[in-house]
Structures are given as structure tokens and as C-alpha cells.
Short mmCIF file of C-alpha atoms in Angstrom, two decimals:
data_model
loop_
_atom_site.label_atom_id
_atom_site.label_comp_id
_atom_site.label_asym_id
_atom_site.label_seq_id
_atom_site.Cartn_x
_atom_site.Cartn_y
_atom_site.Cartn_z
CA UNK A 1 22.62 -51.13 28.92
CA UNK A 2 23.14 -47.91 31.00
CA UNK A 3 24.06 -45.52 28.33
CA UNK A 4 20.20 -46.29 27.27
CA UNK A 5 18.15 -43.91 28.85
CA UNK A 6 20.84 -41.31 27.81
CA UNK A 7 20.44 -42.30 24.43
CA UNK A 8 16.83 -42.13 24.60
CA UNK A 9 16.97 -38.82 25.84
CA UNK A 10 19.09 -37.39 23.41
CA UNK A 11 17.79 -38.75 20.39
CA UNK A 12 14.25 -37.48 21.44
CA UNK A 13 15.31 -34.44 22.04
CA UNK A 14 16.78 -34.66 18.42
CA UNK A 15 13.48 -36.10 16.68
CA UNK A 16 12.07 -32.77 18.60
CA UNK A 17 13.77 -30.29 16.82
CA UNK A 18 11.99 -31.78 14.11
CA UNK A 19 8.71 -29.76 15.54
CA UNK A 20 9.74 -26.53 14.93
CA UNK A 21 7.87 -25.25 11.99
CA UNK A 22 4.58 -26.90 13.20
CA UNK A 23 4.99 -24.62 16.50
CA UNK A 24 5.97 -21.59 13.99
CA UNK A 25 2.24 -22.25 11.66
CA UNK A 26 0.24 -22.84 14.69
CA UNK A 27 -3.53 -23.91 12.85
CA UNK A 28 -5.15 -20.83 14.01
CA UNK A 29 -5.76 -17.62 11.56
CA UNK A 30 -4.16 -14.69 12.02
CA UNK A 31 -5.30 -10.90 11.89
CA UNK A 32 -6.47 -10.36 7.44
CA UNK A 33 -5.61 -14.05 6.89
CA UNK A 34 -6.58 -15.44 3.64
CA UNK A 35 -8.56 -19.26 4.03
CA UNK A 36 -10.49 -21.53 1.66
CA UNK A 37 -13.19 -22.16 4.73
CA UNK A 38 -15.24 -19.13 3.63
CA UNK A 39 -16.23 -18.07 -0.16
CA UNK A 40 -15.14 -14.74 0.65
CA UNK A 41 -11.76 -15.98 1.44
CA UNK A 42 -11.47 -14.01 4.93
CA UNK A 43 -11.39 -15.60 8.21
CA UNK A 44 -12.48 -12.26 9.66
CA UNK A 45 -16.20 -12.93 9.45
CA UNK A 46 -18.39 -9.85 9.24
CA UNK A 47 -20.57 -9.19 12.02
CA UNK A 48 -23.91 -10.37 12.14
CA UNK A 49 -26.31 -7.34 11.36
CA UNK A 50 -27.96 -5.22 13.91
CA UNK A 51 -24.30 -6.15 16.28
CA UNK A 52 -23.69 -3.06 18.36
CA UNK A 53 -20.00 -2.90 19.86
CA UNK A 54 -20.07 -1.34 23.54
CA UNK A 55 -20.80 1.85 24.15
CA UNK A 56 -21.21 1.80 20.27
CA UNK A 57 -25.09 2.40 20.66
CA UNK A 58 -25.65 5.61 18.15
CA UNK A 59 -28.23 7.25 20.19
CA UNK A 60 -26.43 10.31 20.30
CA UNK A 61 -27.02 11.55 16.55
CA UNK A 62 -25.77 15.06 16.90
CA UNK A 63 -22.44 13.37 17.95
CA UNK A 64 -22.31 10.74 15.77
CA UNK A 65 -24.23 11.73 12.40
CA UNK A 66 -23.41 15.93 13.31
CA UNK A 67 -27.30 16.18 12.20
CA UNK A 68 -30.35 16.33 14.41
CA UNK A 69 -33.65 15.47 12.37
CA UNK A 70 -32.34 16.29 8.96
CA UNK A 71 -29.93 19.29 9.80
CA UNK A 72 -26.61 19.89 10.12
CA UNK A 73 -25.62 20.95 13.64
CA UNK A 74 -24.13 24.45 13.88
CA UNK A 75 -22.58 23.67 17.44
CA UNK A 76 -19.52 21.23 17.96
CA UNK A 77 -21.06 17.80 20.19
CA UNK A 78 -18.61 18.35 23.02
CA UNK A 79 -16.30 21.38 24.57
CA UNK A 80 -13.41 22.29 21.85
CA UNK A 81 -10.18 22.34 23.76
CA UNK A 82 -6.82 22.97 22.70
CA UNK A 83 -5.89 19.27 23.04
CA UNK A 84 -8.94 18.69 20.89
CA UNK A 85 -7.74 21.31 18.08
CA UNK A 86 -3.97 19.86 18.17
CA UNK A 87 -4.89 16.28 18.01
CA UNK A 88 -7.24 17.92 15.08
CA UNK A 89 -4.27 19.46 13.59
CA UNK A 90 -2.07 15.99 13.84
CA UNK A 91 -4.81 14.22 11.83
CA UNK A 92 -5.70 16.92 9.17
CA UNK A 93 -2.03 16.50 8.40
CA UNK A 94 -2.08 12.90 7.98
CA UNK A 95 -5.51 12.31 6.29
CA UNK A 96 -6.46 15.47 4.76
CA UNK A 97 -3.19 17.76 3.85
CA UNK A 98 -2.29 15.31 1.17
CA UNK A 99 -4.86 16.33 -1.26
CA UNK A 100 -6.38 20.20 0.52
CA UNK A 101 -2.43 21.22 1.51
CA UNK A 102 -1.34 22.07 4.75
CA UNK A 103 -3.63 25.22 4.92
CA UNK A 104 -6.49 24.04 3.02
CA UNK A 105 -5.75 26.00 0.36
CA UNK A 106 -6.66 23.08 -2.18
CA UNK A 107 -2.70 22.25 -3.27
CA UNK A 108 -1.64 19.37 -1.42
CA UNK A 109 1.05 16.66 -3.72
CA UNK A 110 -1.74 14.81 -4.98
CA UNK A 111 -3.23 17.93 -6.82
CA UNK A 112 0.43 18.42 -8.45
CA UNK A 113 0.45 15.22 -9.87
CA UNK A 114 -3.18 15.90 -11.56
CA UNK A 115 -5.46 15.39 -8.94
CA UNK A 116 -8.82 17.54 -9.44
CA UNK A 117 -8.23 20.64 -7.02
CA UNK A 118 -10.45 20.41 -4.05
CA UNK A 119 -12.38 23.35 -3.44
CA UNK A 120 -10.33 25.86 -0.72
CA UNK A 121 -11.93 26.05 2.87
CA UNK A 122 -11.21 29.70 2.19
CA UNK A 123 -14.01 30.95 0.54
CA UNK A 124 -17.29 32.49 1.95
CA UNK A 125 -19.70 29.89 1.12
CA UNK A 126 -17.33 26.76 2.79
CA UNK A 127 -16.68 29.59 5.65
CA UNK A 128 -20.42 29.92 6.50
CA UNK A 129 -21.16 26.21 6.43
CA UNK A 130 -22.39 24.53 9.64
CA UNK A 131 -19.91 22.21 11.57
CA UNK A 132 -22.05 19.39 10.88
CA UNK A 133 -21.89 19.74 7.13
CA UNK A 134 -17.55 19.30 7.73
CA UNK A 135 -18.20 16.57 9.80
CA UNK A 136 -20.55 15.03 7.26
CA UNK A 137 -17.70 15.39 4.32
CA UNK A 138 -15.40 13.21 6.36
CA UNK A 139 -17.76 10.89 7.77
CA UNK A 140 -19.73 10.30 4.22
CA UNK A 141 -17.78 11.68 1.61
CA UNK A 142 -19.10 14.31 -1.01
CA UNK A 143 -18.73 13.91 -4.55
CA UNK A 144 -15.85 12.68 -5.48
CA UNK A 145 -13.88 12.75 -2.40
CA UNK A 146 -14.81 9.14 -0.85
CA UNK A 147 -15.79 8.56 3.21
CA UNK A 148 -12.73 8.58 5.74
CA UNK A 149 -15.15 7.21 8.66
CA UNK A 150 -13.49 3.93 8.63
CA UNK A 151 -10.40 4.98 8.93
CA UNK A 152 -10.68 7.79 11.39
CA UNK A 153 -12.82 7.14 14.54
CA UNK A 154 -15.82 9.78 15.49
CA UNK A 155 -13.75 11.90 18.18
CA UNK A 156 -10.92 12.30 15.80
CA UNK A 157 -13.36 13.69 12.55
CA UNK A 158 -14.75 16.42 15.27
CA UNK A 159 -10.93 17.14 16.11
CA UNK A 160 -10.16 17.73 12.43
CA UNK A 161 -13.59 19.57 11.68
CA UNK A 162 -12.63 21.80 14.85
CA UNK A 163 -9.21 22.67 13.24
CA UNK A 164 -10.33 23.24 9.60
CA UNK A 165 -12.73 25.88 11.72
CA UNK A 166 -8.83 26.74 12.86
CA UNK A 167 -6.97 26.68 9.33
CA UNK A 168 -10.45 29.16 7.85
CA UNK A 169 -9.57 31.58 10.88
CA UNK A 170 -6.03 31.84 10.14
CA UNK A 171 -6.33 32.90 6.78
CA UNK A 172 -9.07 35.24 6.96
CA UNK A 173 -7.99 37.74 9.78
CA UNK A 174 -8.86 41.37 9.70
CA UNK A 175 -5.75 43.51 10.90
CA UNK A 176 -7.98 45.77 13.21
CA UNK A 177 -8.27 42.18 15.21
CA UNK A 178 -4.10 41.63 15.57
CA UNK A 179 -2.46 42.77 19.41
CA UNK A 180 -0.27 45.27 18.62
CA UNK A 181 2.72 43.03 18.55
CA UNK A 182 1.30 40.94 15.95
CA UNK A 183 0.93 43.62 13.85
CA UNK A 184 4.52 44.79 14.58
CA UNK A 185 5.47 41.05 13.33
CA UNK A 186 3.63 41.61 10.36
CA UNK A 187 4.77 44.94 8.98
CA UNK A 188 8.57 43.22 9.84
CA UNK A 189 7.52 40.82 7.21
CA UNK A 190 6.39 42.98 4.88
CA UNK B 1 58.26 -54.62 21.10
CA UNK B 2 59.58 -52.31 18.39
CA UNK B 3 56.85 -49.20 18.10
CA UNK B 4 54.01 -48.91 15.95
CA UNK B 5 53.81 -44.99 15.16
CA UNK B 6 56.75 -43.56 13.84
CA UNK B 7 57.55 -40.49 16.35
CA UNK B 8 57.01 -37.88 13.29
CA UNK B 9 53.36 -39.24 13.62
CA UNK B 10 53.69 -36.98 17.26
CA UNK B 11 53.45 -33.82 14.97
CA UNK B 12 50.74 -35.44 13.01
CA UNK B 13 48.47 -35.77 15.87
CA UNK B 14 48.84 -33.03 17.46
CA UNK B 15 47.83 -31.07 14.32
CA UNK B 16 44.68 -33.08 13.86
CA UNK B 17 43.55 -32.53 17.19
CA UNK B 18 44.17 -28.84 16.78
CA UNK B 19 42.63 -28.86 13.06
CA UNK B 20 39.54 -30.84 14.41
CA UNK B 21 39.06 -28.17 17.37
CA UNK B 22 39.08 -25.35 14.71
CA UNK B 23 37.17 -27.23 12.25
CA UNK B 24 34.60 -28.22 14.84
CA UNK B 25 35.07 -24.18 15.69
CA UNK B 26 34.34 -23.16 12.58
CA UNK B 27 31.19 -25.33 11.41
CA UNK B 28 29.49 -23.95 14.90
CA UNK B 29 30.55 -20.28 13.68
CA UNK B 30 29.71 -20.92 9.98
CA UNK B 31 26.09 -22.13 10.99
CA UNK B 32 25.68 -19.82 13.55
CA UNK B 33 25.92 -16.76 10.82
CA UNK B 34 24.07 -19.33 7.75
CA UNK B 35 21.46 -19.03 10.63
CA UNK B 36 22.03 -14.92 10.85
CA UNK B 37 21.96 -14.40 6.78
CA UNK B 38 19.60 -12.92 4.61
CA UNK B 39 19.03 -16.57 3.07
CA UNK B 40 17.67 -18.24 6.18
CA UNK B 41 16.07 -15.13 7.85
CA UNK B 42 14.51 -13.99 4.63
CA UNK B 43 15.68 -10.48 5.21
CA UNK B 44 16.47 -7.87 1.80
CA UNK B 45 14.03 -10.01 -0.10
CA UNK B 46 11.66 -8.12 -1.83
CA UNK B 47 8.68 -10.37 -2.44
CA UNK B 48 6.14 -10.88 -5.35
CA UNK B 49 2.87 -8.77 -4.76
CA UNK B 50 -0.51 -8.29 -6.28
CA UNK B 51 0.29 -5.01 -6.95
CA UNK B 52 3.39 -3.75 -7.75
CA UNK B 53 3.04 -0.91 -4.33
CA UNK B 54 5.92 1.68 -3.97
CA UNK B 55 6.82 3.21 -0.76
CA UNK B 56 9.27 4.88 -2.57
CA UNK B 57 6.71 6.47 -4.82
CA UNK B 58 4.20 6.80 -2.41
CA UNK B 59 6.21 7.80 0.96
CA UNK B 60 9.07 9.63 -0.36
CA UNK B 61 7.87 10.73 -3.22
CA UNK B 62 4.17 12.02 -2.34
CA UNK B 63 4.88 12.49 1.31
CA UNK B 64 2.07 10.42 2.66
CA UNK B 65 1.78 9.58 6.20
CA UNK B 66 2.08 5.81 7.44
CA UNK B 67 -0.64 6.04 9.05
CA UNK B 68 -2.70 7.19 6.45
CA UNK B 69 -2.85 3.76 5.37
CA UNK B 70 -1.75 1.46 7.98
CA UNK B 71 -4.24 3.31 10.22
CA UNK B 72 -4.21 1.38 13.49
CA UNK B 73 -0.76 1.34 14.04
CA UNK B 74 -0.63 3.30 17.05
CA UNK B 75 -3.95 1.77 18.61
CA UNK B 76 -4.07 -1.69 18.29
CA UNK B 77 -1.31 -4.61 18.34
CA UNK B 78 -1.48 -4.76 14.65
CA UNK B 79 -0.30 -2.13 11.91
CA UNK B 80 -3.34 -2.44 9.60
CA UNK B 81 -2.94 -3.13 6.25
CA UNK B 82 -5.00 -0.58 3.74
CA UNK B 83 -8.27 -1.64 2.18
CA UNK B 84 -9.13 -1.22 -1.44
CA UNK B 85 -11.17 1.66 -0.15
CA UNK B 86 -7.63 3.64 0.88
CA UNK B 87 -6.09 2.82 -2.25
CA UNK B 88 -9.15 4.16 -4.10
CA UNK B 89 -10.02 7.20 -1.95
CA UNK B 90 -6.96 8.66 -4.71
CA UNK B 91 -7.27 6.70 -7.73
CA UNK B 92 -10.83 6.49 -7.96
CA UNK B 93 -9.61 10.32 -9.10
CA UNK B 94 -5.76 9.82 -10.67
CA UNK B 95 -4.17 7.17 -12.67
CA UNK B 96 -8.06 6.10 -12.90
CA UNK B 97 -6.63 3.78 -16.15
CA UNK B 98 -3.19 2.51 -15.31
CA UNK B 99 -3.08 -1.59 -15.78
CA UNK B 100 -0.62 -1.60 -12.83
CA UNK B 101 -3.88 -0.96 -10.98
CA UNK B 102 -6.01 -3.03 -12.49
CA UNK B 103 -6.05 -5.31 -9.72
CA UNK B 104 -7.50 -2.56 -7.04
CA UNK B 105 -10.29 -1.81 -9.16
CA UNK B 106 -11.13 -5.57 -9.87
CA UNK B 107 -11.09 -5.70 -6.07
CA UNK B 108 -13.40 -2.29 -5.47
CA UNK B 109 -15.79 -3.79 -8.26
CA UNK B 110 -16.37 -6.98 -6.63
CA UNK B 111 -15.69 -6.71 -3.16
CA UNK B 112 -12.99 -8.98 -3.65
CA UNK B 113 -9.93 -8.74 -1.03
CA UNK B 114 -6.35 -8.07 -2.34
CA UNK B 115 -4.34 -10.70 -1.17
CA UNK B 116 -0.49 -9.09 -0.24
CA UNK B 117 2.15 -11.52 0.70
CA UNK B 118 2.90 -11.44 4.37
CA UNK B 119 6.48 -9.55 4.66
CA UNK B 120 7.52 -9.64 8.21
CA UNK B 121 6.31 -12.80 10.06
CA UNK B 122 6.57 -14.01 13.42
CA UNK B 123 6.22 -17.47 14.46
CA UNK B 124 2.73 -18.44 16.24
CA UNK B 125 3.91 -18.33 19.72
CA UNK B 126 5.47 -14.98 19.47
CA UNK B 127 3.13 -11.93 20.67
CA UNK B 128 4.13 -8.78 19.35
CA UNK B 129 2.40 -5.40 19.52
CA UNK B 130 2.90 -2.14 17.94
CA UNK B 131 1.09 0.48 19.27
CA UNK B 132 3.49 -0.13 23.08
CA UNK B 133 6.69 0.61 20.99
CA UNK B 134 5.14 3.29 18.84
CA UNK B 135 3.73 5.09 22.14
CA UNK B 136 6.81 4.54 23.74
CA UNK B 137 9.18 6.24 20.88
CA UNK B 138 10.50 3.58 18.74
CA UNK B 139 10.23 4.58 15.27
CA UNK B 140 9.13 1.91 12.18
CA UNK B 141 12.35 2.86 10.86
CA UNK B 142 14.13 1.30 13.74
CA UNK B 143 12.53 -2.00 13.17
CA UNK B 144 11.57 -1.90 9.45
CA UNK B 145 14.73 0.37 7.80
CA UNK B 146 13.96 2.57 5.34
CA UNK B 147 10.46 1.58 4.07
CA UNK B 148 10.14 4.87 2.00
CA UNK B 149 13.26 4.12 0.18
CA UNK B 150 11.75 0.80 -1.11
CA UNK B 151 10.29 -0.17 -4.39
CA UNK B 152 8.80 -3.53 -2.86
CA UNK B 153 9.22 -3.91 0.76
CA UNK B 154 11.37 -6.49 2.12
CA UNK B 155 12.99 -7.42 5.60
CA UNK B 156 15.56 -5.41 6.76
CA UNK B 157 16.25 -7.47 10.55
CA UNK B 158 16.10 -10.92 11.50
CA UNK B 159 12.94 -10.92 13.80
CA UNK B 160 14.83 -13.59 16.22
CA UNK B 161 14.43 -12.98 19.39
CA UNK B 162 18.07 -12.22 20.36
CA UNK B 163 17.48 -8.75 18.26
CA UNK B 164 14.36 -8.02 19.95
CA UNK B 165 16.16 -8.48 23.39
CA UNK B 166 18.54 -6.39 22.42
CA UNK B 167 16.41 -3.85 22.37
CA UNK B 168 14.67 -4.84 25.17
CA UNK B 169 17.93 -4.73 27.44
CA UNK B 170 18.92 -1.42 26.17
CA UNK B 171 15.88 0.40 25.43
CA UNK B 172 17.87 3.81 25.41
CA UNK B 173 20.26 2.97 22.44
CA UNK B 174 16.95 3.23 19.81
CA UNK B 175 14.51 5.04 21.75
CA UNK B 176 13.51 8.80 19.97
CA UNK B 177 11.44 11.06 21.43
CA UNK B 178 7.76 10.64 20.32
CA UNK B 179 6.98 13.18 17.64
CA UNK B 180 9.78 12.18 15.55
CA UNK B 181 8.72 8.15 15.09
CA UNK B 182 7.27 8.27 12.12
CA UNK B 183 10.10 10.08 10.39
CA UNK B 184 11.60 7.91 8.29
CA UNK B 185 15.10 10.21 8.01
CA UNK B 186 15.57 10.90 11.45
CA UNK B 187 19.18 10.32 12.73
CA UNK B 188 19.92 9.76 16.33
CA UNK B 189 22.14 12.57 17.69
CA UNK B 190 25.77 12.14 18.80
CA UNK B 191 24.55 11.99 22.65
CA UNK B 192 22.15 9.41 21.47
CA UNK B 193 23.11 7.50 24.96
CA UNK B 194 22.57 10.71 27.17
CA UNK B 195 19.08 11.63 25.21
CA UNK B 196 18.03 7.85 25.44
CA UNK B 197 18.62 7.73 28.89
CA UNK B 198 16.63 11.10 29.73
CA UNK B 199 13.80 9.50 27.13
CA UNK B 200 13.36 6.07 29.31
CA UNK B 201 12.40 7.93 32.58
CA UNK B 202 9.83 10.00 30.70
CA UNK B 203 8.28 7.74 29.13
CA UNK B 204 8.37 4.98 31.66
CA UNK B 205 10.10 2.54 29.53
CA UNK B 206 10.57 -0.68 31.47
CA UNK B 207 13.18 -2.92 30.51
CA UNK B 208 11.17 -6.09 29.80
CA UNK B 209 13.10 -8.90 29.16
CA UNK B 210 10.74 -12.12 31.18
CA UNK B 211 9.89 -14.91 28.90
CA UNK B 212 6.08 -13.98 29.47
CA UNK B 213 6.65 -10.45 27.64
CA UNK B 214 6.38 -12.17 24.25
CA UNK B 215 5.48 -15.77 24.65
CA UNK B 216 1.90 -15.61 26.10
#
């Protein structure tokens, strides 16, 4: 009769190992979980309307829609720095370079394999265009190129606009405006 | 009293004893590695999806970014899986007809969600997050193998938490430094140990190995 509570012990410790896939599919949803509760089939319910995140409050429209009234804004929203322009660079490269190329010349992969060519950002009328029209592109869409705004969030579509501003200067430098030693580098090249 | 074993039974029981230790030896070992195989931790599976995606196409073939689809990956605990909206924002424009895709346009048409099958999944009481190892220099390929050199993505380590502690106790033998994570071709160096090293005290990297870390 002593060996009892020993036995007890380890044969419920042996019914408990019986538990394990319960604790694995714990009955809560997960992140993009699929359920039969909803018609929509997603147990990420949309918000109700007129929800405003914090700090979320789009007051600010020259940041957030780069138009005041119903115009374009020809200044950037906040000071351009070169963090700004190289986090701009990082995310042209990931979003954008796929389809416009790597210097917005309109031949990223995509247009190789028969993708429309998008228009260069090296021509005079994409060159005089206001910030707020790039910003617009990205945040909206225009024609056939479709909105990136839910994928990249507002600071990051001013640090791309600022460094397609960057990719239009590159290409379109007069060589009165090099330092000496550019110029050097350039006849080298020649 | 005459005895009741012959004395060649001697031999005969000590081999049992012996063959029972190894036996007993060998069913631990043999379940301990059942346990560790692809079978049981559902790693090199490739598994049935809606759509029949391609890394291989996609990532190595048209050089798109991770993170041009799984967009949160360095912000929030989760990777992000694409929306129909992603998959569209190119072939609303090419392969506008192919019935591979069929699916993705039922899906932009209705509103509809694409359902993928979960690859890589942790049990409930496990907390992971990947934007900490991402901002801290582990690359996806350290975790995930070579995604871009997949036709249908499957499982390419165990998940069980003996592999993420290994990791977790020697931070330095996977870390890379940061601008190199998403490269799916990158190949530690020969001083891997000596880089790894310098890596952790830039970066911070704590060796966090309490329970608490991942079971919250």
C-alpha cells in the first residue's frame, strides 16, 4: 500500500503528457487566422469607422495628403536630412527599383519580363513636378501603377519622394556644376 | 541440491543484461532522432497552397526584396504575409491571364482573403518575434534556409526549443552584420567566431536564455 502514492504520481504524470497538443492549439486566434465565427472568415475584425489610432489624427494634410486645399505642396513637410534621403534610398530599392530600375530610368526586372515601361523620372515634365504630386503617386497610385500607402508608412513615402528628388539630380548634372576633381574622375572614365 | 542453471547459462546472462542495456540504449537514441526527423518536425515538406507561389521565381529570379511583401518584418513581431493587393500591384499589369493566378484575382474581385497554409508554426505558448533578431543581425536565411531557392516553401529547422537556445547561448556563431540580413547568399567568413564576437558588443546582443524570454 506504500508504493501507491508513487504510482499515482507517475501514472498522472503519464495521463499528462497526454495534454500536449491542447497546450500547442491554445483556443485563441492567431495574427491572419482563418475562422468560421465571421462571414468574412478573418478573426482580424476591421475597425469600426471613424477609429483614429494615436497620434493618427490627419490634421496635418500637407504631411499626410502632400496637398493643402487642392494643391500639391512644392515644399517637403519636414527638414530633408541625409538619414532621411538614405532611409529614402533603402526603400526606393525595395518597393520601387523593381519596376522604375535602380536609377529610375524605367527598366527595373519586371519591365524585362513585359511589364509596361514606367515613365523615367528623367524627363522635364516629371523633373518640374511638385513634391506633393510624388508623394501622391505612392500614397494613391496613378494609372496603372496601384497605391503603396499600406505597405509603406507616411515618413517612409516622404523619404523615397526626397530621394527620387536625389536619383533626378544625379542624372541631370551640368559639368560647369562638378569640383574640379569630379570632373578629373569623369574625363578618367571617358 | 544438484543446480538448476547449467553454468553455460553464466554467459547467457551476462549477454542479456548487456543486450538489454544497449537495446534499452538504443530505443532512447532511436526516438530521440524519430523526434529530430523531418517526419515528426515537419521540416523539407513543401506544403499544398492556394497558389502555386515561387520564391524561386520571384526572389531569385526577379530579385524582389522580402520585404516588399512580407512588409512588417522588421517592425512588428510578425513577418506579414502579402495581401492580394501586393500580388496585384504586378499582375494587375503582367501575366494579367495566367490560370495559375486565377485564384488572386477571384480574391481582388471579391474581397475574398487567400487562405495560405501556415508553414512554420510554433506552439501557443511560445512567443517569438522577428523584428529583435532582424534588428539585431540574424538573417531569414539563418532561420528559414534558402527561401529563394524554393519552389514551395517548406521547413528547413526543427523550431524546438533546444535549436533556438542554441542560438541563444551562442549568439556570435550566426550573428551577420546588419546590412547583409536579408541576403539570402551571404556566407559567413572564415573568422566567423572573431567577427561574431566584435558584432555582439555592437549591437548589444544579450545572451537570453531565462524561461520568461519565450514563454510569456
Amino acid at each position: 500500500m506504500k508504493r501507491l502514492p508513487w504510482l499515482l504520481l507517475i501514472g498522472g504524470s503519464m495521463l499528462m503528457m497526454g495534454c500536449r497538443q491542447d497546450m500547442h492549439d491554445q483556443p485563441r486566434f492567431r495574427l491572419n487566422a482563418a475562422t468560421d465565427l465571421f462571414g468574412d472568415r478573418r478573426a482580424a475584425r476591421p475597425l469600426v469607422q471613424g477609429t483614429v489610432a494615436r497620434g493618427m489624427l490627419k490634421t496635418d494634410t500637407a504631411l499626410w495628403s502632400g496637398k493643402v486645399g487642392n494643391k500639391n505642396v512644392d515644399q517637403f513637410p519636414f527638414p530633408i536630412t541625409r538619414e532621411v534621403i538614405e532611409r529614402g534610398r533603402d526603400r526606393y530599392n525595395i518597393f520601387c527599383s523593381p519596376c522604375h530600375g535602380l536609377t529610375g530610368h524605367g527598366d527595373g526586372m519586371i519591365v524585362s519580363r513585359g511589364l509596361k515601361k514606367p515613365p523615367s523620372y528623367h524627363t522635364d515634365a516629371l523633373r518640374e513636378q511638385s513634391v506633393g504630386h510624388i508623394y501622391n503617386v505612392i500614397t494613391n497610385g496613378n494609372g496603372s501603377m496601384m497605391s503603396y500607402a499600406s505597405r509603406i508608412p507616411m515618413r517612409d513615402r516622404w523619404a523615397i519622394t526626397a530621394y527620387v528628388r536625389v536619383l533626378q539630380q544625379s542624372q541631370n548634372v551640368k559639368v560647369s556644376e562638378l569640383t574640379a576633381e569630379e570632373r578629373r574622375k569623369l574625363e578618367g572614365a571617358q | 541440491m544438484s543446480q538448476i542453471f547449467h553454468p553455460s547459462t553464466n554467459t547467457l546472462s551476462k549477454v542479456s543484461i548487456v543486450s538489454v542495456v544497449l537495446l534499452l540504449g538504443g530505443l532512447g537514441y532511436g526516438l530521440l532522432a524519430l523526434n529530430r526527423s523531418p517526419y515528426v518536425a515537419r521540416t523539407k515538406i513543401p506544403f499544398d497552397q492556394p497558389v502555386p507561389f515561387s520564391h524561386k521565381h520571384h526572389v531569385a529570379g526577379l530579385g524582389i526584396d522580402c520585404r516588399y511583401c512580407h512588409t512588417t518584418v522588421e517592425r512588428t513581431a510578425s513577418a506579414g504575409m502579402p495581401t492580394t493587393e501586393t500580388c496585384m500591384s504586378c499582375h494587375s499589369m503582367i501575366w494579367t491571364n495566367a490560370p495559375m493566378l486565377e485564384p488572386v484575382r477571384q480574391s481582388w474581385a471579391t474581397g475574398k482573403s487567400l487562405e495560405w497554409t501556415r508553414v512554420h508554426d510554433l506552439p501557443g505558448f511560445v512567443y517569438f518575434n522577428h523584428s529583435i533578431h532582424v534588428n539585431k543581425g540574424i538573417g531569414c536565411a539563418s532561420c528559414h534556409g534558402r527561401v529563394d531557392q524554393m519552389p514551395l516553401v517548406h521547413q528547413e529547422n526543427t523550431l524546438y526549443m533546444e535549436w533556438c537556445l542554441d542560438c541563444h547561448r551562442h549568439p556570435e556563431k550566426h550573428i551577420r552584420p546588419r546590412d547583409k540580413v536579408f541576403e539570402m547568399a551571404y556566407q559567413p567568413p572564415a573568422n566567423q567566431l572573431e567577427l561574431g564576437a566584435k558584432l555582439v558588443k555592437e549591437y548589444k546582443v544579450q545572451k537570453l536564455t531565462d524561461c520568461y524570454t519565450c514563454h510569456r
